[in-house]
XYZ file of C-alpha atoms in Angstrom:
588
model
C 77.978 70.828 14.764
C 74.538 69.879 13.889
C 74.379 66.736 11.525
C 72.943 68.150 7.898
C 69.779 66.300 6.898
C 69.337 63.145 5.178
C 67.032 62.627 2.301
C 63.763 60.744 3.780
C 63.904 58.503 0.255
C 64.626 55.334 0.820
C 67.652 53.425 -0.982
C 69.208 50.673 -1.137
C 72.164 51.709 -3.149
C 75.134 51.665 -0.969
C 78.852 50.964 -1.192
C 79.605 47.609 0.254
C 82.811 47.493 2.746
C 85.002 46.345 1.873
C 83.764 44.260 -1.013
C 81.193 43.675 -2.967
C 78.700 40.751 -2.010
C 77.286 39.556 -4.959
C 81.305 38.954 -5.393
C 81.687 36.981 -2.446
C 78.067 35.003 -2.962
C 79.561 34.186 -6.919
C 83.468 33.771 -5.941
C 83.571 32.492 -2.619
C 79.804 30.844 -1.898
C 80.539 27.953 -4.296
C 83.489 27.253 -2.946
C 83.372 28.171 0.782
C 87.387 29.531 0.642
C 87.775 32.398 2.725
C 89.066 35.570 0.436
C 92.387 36.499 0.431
C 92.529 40.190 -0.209
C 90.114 42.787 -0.277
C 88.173 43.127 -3.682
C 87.152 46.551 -3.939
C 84.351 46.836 -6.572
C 80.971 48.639 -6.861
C 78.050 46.841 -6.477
C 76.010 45.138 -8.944
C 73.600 47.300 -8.467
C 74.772 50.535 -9.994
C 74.423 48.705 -12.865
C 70.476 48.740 -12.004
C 68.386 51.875 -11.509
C 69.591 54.363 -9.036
C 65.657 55.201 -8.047
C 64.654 51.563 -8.273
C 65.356 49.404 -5.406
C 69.015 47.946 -5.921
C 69.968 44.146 -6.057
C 70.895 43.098 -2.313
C 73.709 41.061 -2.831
C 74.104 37.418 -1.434
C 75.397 37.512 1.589
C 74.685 40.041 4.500
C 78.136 39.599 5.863
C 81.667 39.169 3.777
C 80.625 35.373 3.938
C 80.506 34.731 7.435
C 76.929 33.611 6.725
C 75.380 35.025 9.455
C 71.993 37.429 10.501
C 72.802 41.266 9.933
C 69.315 42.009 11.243
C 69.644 39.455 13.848
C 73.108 41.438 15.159
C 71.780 44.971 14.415
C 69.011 44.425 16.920
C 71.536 43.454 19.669
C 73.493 46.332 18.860
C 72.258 49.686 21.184
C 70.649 52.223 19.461
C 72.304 55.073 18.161
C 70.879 58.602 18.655
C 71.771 60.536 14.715
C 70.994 58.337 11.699
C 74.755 58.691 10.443
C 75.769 56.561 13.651
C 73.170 54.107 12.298
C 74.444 53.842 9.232
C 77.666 53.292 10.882
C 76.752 50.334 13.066
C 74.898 48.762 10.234
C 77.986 48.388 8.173
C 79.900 47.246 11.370
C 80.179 43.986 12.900
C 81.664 44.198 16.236
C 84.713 43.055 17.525
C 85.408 39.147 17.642
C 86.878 39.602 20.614
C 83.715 41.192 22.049
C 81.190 38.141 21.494
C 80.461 36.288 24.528
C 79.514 32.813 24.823
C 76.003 32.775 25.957
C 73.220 31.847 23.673
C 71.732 34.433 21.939
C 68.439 35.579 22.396
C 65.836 33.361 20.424
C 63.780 35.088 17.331
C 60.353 35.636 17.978
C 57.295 35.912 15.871
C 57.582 40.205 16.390
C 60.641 40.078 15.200
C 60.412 38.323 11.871
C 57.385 40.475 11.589
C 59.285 43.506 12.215
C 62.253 42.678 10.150
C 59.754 41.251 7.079
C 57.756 44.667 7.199
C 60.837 46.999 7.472
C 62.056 45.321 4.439
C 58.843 45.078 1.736
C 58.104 48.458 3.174
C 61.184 49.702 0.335
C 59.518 47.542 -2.570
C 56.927 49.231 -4.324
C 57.472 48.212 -7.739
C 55.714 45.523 -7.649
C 56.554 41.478 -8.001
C 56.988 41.549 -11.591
C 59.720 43.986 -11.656
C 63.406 42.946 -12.718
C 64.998 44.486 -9.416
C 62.334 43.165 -7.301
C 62.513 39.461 -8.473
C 66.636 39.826 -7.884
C 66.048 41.163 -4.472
C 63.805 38.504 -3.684
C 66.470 35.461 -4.611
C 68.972 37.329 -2.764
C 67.117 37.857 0.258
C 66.895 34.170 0.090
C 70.051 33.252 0.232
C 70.957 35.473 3.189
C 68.267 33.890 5.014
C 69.409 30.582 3.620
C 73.061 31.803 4.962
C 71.901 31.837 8.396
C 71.740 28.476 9.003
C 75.291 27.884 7.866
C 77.872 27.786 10.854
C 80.814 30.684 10.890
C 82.014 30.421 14.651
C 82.475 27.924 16.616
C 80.580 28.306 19.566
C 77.145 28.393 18.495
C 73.823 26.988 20.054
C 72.981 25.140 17.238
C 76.241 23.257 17.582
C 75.131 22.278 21.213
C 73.288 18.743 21.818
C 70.468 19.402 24.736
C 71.178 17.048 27.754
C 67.631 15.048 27.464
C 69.315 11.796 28.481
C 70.362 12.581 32.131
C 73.061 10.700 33.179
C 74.693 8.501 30.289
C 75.543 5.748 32.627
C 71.307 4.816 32.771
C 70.745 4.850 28.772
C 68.597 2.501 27.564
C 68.681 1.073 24.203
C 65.345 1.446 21.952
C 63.133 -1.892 21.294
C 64.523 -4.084 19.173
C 62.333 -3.782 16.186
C 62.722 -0.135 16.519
C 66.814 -0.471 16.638
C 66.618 -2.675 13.336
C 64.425 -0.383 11.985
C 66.998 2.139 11.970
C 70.068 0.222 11.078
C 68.075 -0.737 7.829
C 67.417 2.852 7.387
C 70.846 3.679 7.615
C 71.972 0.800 4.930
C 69.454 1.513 2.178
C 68.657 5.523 2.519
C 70.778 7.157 4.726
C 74.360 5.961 3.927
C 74.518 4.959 -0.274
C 77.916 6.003 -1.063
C 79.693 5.766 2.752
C 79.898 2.027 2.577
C 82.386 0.851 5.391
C 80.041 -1.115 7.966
C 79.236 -4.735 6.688
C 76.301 -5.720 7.202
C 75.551 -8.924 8.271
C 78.256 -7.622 10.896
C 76.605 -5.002 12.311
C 73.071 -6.996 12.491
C 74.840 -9.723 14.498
C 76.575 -7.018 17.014
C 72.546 -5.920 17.304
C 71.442 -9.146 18.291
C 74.028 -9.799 20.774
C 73.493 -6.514 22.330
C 70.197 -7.339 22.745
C 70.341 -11.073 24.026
C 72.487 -9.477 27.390
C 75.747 -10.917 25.526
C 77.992 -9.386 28.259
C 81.316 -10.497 26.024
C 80.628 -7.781 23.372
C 79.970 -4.957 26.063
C 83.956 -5.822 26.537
C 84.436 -3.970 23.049
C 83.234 0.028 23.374
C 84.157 0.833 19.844
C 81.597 -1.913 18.723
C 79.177 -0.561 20.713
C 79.941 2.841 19.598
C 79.531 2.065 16.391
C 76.484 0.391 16.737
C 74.952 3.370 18.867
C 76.352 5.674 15.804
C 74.940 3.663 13.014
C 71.858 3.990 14.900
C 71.567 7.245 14.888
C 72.542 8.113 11.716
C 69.634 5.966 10.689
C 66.958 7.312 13.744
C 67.671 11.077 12.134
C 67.377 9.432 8.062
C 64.478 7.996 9.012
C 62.311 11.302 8.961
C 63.305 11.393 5.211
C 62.403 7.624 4.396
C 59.061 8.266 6.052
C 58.093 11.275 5.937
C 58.325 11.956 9.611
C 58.780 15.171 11.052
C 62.374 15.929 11.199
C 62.777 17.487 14.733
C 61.507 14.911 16.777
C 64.223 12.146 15.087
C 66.884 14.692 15.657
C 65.724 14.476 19.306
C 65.621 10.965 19.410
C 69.235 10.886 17.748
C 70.575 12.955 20.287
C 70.068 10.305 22.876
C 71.992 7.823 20.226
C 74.465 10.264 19.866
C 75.301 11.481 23.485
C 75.608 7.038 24.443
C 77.234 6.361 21.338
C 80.098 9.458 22.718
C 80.365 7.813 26.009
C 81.237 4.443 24.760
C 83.917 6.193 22.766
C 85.236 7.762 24.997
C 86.328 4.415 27.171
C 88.351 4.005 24.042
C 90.705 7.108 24.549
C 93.288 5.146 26.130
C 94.101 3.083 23.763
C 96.996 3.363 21.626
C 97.944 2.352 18.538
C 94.011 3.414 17.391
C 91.788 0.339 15.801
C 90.211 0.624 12.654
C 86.947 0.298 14.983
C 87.779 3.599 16.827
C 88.652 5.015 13.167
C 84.476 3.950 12.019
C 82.847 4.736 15.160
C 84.704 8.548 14.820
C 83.682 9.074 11.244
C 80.085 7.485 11.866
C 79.762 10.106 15.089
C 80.386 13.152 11.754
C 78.473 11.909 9.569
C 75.731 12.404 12.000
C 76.773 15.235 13.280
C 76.272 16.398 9.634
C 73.291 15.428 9.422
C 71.877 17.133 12.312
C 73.506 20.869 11.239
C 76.567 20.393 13.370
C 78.968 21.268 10.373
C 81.577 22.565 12.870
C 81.291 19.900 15.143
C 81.051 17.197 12.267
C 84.517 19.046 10.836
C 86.357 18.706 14.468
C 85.282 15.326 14.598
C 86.475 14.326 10.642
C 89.901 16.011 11.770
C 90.617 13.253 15.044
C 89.431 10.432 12.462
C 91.679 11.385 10.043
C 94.173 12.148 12.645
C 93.644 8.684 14.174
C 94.073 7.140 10.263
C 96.817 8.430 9.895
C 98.715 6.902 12.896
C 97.955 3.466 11.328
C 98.685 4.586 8.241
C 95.045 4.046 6.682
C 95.591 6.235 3.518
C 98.291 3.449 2.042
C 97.585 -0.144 0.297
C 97.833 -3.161 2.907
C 97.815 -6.159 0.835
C 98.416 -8.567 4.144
C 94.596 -7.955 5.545
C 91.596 -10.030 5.220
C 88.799 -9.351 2.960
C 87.082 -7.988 5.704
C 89.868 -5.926 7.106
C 90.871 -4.601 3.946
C 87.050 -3.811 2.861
C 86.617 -1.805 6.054
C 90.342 0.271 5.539
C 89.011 0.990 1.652
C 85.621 2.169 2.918
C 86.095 3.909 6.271
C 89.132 5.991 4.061
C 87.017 7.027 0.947
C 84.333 8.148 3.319
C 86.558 10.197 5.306
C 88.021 11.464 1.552
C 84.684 12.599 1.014
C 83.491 13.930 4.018
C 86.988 16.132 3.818
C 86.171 18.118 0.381
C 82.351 18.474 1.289
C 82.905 19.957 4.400
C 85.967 22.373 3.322
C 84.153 23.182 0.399
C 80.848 24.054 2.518
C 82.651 25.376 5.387
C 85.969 27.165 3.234
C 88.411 25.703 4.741
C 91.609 23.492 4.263
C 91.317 20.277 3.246
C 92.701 17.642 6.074
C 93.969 14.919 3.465
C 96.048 15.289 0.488
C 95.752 13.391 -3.074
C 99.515 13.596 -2.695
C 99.709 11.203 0.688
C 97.577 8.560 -1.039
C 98.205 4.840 -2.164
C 95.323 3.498 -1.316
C 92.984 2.198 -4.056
C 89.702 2.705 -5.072
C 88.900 -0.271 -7.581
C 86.002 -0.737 -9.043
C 87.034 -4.483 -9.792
C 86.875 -6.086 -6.780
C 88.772 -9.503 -5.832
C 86.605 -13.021 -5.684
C 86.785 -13.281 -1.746
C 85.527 -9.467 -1.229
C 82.383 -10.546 -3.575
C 81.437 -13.368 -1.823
C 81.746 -11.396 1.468
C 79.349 -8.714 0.263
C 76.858 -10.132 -1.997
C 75.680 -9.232 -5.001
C 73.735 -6.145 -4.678
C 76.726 -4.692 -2.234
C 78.928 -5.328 -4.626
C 77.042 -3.232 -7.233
C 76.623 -0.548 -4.500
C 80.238 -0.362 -4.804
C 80.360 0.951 -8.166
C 78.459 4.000 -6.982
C 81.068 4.411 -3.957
C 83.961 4.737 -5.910
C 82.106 6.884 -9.278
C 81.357 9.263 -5.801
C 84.654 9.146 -4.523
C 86.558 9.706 -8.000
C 84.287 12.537 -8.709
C 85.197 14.206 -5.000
C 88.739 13.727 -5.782
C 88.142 15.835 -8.804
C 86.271 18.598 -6.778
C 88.988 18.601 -4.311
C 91.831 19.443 -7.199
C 89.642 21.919 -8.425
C 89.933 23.969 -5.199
C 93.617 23.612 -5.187
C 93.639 24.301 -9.025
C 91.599 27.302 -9.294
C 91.535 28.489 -5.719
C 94.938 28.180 -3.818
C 95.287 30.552 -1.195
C 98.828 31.533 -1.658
C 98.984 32.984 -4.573
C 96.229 34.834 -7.478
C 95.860 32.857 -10.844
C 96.428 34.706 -14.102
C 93.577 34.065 -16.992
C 95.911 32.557 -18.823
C 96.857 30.000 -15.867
C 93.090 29.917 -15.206
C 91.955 28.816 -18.155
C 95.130 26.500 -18.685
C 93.786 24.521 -15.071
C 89.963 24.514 -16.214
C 91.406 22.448 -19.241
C 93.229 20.078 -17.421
C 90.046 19.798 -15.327
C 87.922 18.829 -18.442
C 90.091 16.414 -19.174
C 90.077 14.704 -15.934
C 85.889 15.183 -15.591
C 85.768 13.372 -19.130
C 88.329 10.698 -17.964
C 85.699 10.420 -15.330
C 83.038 9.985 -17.580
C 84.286 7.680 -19.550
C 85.103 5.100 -16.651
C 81.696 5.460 -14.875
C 78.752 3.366 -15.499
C 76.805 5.303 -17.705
C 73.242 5.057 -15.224
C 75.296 7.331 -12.722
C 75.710 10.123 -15.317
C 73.708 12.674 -15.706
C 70.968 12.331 -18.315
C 72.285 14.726 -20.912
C 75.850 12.487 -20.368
C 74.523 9.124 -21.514
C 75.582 7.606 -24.447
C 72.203 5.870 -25.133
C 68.893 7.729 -25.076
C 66.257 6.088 -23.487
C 68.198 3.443 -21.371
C 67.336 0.131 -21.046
C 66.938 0.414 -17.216
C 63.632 2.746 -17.628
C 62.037 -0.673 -18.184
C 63.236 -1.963 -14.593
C 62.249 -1.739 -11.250
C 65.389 -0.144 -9.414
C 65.904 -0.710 -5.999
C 66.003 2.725 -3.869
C 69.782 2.524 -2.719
C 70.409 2.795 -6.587
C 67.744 5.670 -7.430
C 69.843 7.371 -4.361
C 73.415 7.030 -5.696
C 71.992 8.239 -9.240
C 70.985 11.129 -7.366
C 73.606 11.843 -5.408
C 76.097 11.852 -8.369
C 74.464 13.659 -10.811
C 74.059 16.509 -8.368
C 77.703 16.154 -7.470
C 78.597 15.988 -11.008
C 77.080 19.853 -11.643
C 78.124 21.022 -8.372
C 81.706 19.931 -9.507
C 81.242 21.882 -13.083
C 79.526 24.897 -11.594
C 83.021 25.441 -9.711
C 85.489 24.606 -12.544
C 83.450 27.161 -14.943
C 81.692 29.577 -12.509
C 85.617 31.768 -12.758
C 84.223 32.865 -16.522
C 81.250 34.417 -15.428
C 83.159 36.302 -12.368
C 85.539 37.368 -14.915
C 82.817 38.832 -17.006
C 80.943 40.517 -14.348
C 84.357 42.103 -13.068
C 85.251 43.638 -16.086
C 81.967 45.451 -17.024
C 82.124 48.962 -16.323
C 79.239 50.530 -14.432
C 76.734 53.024 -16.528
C 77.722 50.916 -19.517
C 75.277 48.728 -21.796
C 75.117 45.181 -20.346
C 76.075 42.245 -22.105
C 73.076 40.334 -24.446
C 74.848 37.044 -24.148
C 77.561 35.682 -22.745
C 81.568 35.982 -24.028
C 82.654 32.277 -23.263
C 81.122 29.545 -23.923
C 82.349 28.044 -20.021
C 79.346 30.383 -18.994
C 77.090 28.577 -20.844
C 78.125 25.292 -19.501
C 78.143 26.840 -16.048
C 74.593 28.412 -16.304
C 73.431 25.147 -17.143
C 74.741 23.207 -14.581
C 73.079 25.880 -12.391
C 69.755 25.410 -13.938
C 70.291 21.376 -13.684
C 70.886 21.438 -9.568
C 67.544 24.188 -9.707
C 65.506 21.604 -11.732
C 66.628 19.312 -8.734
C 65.598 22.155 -5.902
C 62.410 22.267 -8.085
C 61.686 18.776 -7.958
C 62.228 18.595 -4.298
C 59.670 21.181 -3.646
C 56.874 18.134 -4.449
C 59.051 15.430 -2.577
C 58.175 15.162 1.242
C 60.934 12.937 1.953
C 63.434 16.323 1.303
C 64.330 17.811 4.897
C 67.304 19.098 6.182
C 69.448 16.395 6.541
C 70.598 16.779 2.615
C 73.428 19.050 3.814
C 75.387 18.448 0.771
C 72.487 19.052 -1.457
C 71.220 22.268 0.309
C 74.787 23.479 -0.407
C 74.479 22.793 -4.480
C 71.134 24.510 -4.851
C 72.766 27.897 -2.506
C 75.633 27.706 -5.234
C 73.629 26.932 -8.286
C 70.952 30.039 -7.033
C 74.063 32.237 -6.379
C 75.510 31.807 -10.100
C 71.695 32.035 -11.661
C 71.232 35.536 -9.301
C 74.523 37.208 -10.685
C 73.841 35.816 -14.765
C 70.830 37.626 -14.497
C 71.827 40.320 -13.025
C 74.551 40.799 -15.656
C 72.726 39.620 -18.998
C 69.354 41.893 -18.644
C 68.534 40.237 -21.889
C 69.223 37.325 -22.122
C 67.104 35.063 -24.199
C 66.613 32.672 -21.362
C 65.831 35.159 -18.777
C 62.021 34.290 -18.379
C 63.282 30.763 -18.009
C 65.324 31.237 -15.316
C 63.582 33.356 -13.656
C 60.559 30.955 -13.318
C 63.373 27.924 -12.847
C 64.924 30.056 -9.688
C 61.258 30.535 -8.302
C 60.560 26.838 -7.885
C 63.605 25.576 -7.016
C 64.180 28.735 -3.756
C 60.636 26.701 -2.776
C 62.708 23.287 -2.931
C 65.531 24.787 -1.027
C 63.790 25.947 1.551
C 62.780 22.193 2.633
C 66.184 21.969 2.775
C 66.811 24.297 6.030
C 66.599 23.387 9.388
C 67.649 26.384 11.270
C 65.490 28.201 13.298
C 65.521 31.228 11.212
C 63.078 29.456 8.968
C 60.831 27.104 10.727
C 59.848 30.697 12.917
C 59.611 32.064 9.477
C 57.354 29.190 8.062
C 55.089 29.668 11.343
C 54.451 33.196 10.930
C 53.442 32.538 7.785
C 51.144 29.533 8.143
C 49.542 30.630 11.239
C 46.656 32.783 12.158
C 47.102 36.558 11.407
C 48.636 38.802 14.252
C 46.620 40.938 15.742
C 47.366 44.624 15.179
């Protein structure tokens, strides 16, 4: 039976199987939790013109975050353009993926796929369907970059070392160089290494002191902390970020070997527990999310056997600093990574007596310092305010059963009241401007040391990432119940959409401000995930409101800070994408 013709038009008005993606970029991208159920819903852009080019939603994929151009080029060609449409609305089989690294992008490629695309776009930049395909466009390109399967080349470390055995240690000035950078840039709210410690361990590594090769956890840790600091020190610098990820990988792979001598051992130290959750953190750091989560699971694992989430008021100052901090860190590094990667978290509030005081005892103080013992304030407003992004996902988002609006909105309450408990017991230069009590603080007068400008940071983002997800369920709500065909909405309903469309516009003023910063690369993991979430939530508002007063804000807000974000990405996706478009034209 012949196949009837298909109109030559293009469009990019389709039905999305088997949901909706500007649904999974609003309800699942700011939260990373895998959807339990279908959600059958037409796309956002029947709401738009059915001749103009329709909004391409978020995501490519039903948030596996990965390349739908990149995959429909490996699939085979199929000979009648209904078989086409079939395989691009297909992903194949999981089953059917092998293992081998998948072919590189090249410079045709991008070109291809770039042309093939802005080939459908003739209305021009200033158009309202244009500008919303542009954001989302994006984000799937940011999505790339973001790990859904395990077994991915980006995950791998390259072998440049040889054999481990015959590593040798950088030059000493280069080894304190990074140690410094990993104690006043890279590490501002994981605080768990002392030190005056960890300098001393340097220095006898260094004078041959063959008694503290007789430790491989210190040495681990050492070789971590390094590295952590080798790959931070492209952002303190200004140095180009792929050849300190190289460099780290040689930290990284000796660092692994001495940890490994440690396997044996049994109960686990508290040593083993920091050299673990130093080896995710830079793991992190260098875009291995999954390998960074495996690794934060046999930490916590390890913690556990010794019990490290309960109070132990027989330690030493030392002792019990290093139990507080090494715990907290791994707290943290839990919700960030389930939140970015949507999946459970490993420890629960429930399991937990272990303090977090911000009042710490006379021997602690004197075995810090001063200015560590300020530091501390920021570590525990960071780890309060994680604890209260980490009840949000079980509030708002368990996976076992659907929340009513009425339970909804009961849970976003109790949320506000915890976020304003929050508020009122942190220092008031970690809030975020709008949230301090005085206007025009005192410490605009004062030169602040960078580890303090970096926890200010840090939190404040945090702070709006942590609102966008307790208010971002209003705005879903909203979009779910407008019928197709029918008049938008001028303004919003609730007033929560307010709140969270300006926490979205506060983490793109951030994005923005990065865009002029050179010391933004992509080892701000946990900020490139705010901005995708904050963009998401400012992509579906606008696509919703059409008229909303603010919309020429926005728009312009979104523009700058999608430049900002894109310093944020690593993946090779971009920096092929950022060569075809800074080098010499291709020749036709």
């Amino acid at each position: 039976m012949a196949v009837p013709p298909v109109s030559e038009a293009p469009s990019r008005i389709r039905w999305i199987t088997p949901r909706c993606r500007v649904l999974d970029a609003l309800n699942l991208a700011s939260v990373g939790i895998q959807p339990r159920a279908p959600v059958y819903h037409r796309c956002v852009a029947h709401q738009l013109t059915h001749r103009q080019f329709a909004l391409e939603c978020a995501y490519r994929t039903l948030y596996n975050r990965g390349s739908w151009r990149h995959l429909r080029r490996k699939l085979p060609v199929q000979p009648s353009s209904t078989a086409a449409t079939t395989a691009d609305l297909t992903l194949p089989a999981e089953g059917n993926l092998t293992l081998s690294h998948p072919a590189e992008p090249t410079v045709e490629g991008v070109e291809e796929s770039t042309e093939n695309e802005n080939a459908v776009i003739s209305a021009g930049d200033a158009s309202v369907h244009n500008f919303l395909h542009k954001v989302s466009e994006h984000l799937t390109l940011i999505g790339q970059a973001l790990p859904r399967n395990l077994l991915r080349w980006e995950e791998e470390i390259l072998n440049t070392v040889g054999d481990r055995s015959t590593f040798v240690f950088p030059p000493r000035d280069t080894a304190r160089e990074y140690l410094n950078c990993y104690f006043e840039h890279a590490n501002v709210t994981y605080r768990y290494l002392l030190r005056t410690e960890t300098f001393a361990i340097l220095d006898r590594v260094y004078d041959d002191d063959e008694a503290v090769f007789e430790h491989p956890a210190t040495i681990a840790i050492l070789l971590f902390a390094m590295g952590v600091g080798c790959i931070w020190l492209a952002s303190r610098h200004s140095r180009p970020l792929t050849k300190q990820k190289s460099k780290s990988n040689h930290l990284l792979q000796a660092g692994q070997t001495w940890l490994d001598k440690t396997l044996g051992k049994f109960p686990p130290t508290l040593n083993m527990i920091k050299a673990t959750v130093l080896k995710c953190q830079l793991e992190c750091a260098a875009s291995r999310h999954n390998s960074a989560w495996m690794t934060l699971g046999m930490a916590v694992r390890l913690g556990q056997i010794i019990g490290i989430e309960r109070e132990v008021a027989s330690t030493g100052p030392s002792e019990q600093f290093s139990r507080k901090g090494v715990f907290w860190a791994m707290y943290m590094l839990d919700r960030y990574l389930s939140v970015s990667l949507g999946r459970p978290m490993a420890i629960r509030d429930e399991d937990i007596t272990i303090a977090c005081p911000t009042d710490l005892d006379h021997e602690t103080i004197t075995l810090l310092g001063p200015q560590e013992t300020k530091v501390w304030l920021g570590v525990v407003a960071h780890a309060r305010l994680t604890r209260i992004i980490g009840c949000t996902i079980t509030r708002l988002y368990p996976a076992s059963k659907h929340l009513s609006d009425d339970a909804r909105d009961r849970a976003v309450t109790e949320l506000e009241r915890d976020l304003q408990e929050w508020e009122n017991q942190t220092p008031s230069f970690f809030l975020p401007p709008e949230q301090e009590p005085l206007a025009g603080s005192q410490h605009d007068f004062y030169a602040i040391p960078w580890i303090f400008q970096r926890q200010q940071k840090t939190i404040t983002a945090a702070y709006h990432f942590t609102c966008i997800l307790m208010y971002r369920g209003d705005l879903l709500r909203e979009f779910l119940h407008h019928e197709p065909g029918t008049p938008a909405p001028s303004q919003p309903s609730s007033a929560r959409i307010r709140h969270c469309v300006n926490h979205a516009m506060a983490i793109a003023r951030i994005a923005a401000n990065i865009a002029d910063d050179s010391t933004y690369n992509g080892v701000y993991w946990t900020t490139s995930h705010f901005v995708f979430c904050a963009i998401s939530v400012l992509l579906v508002y606008l696509a919703l409101y059409h008229a909303a007063e603010d919309r020429g804000a926005i728009e312009e807000m979104v523009e700058k800070a999608m430049k900002g974000h894109r310093k944020l990405d690593s993946s090779y996706n971009f920096r092929t994408q950022r060569l075809l478009e800074a080098g010499p034209p291709l020749p036709p």
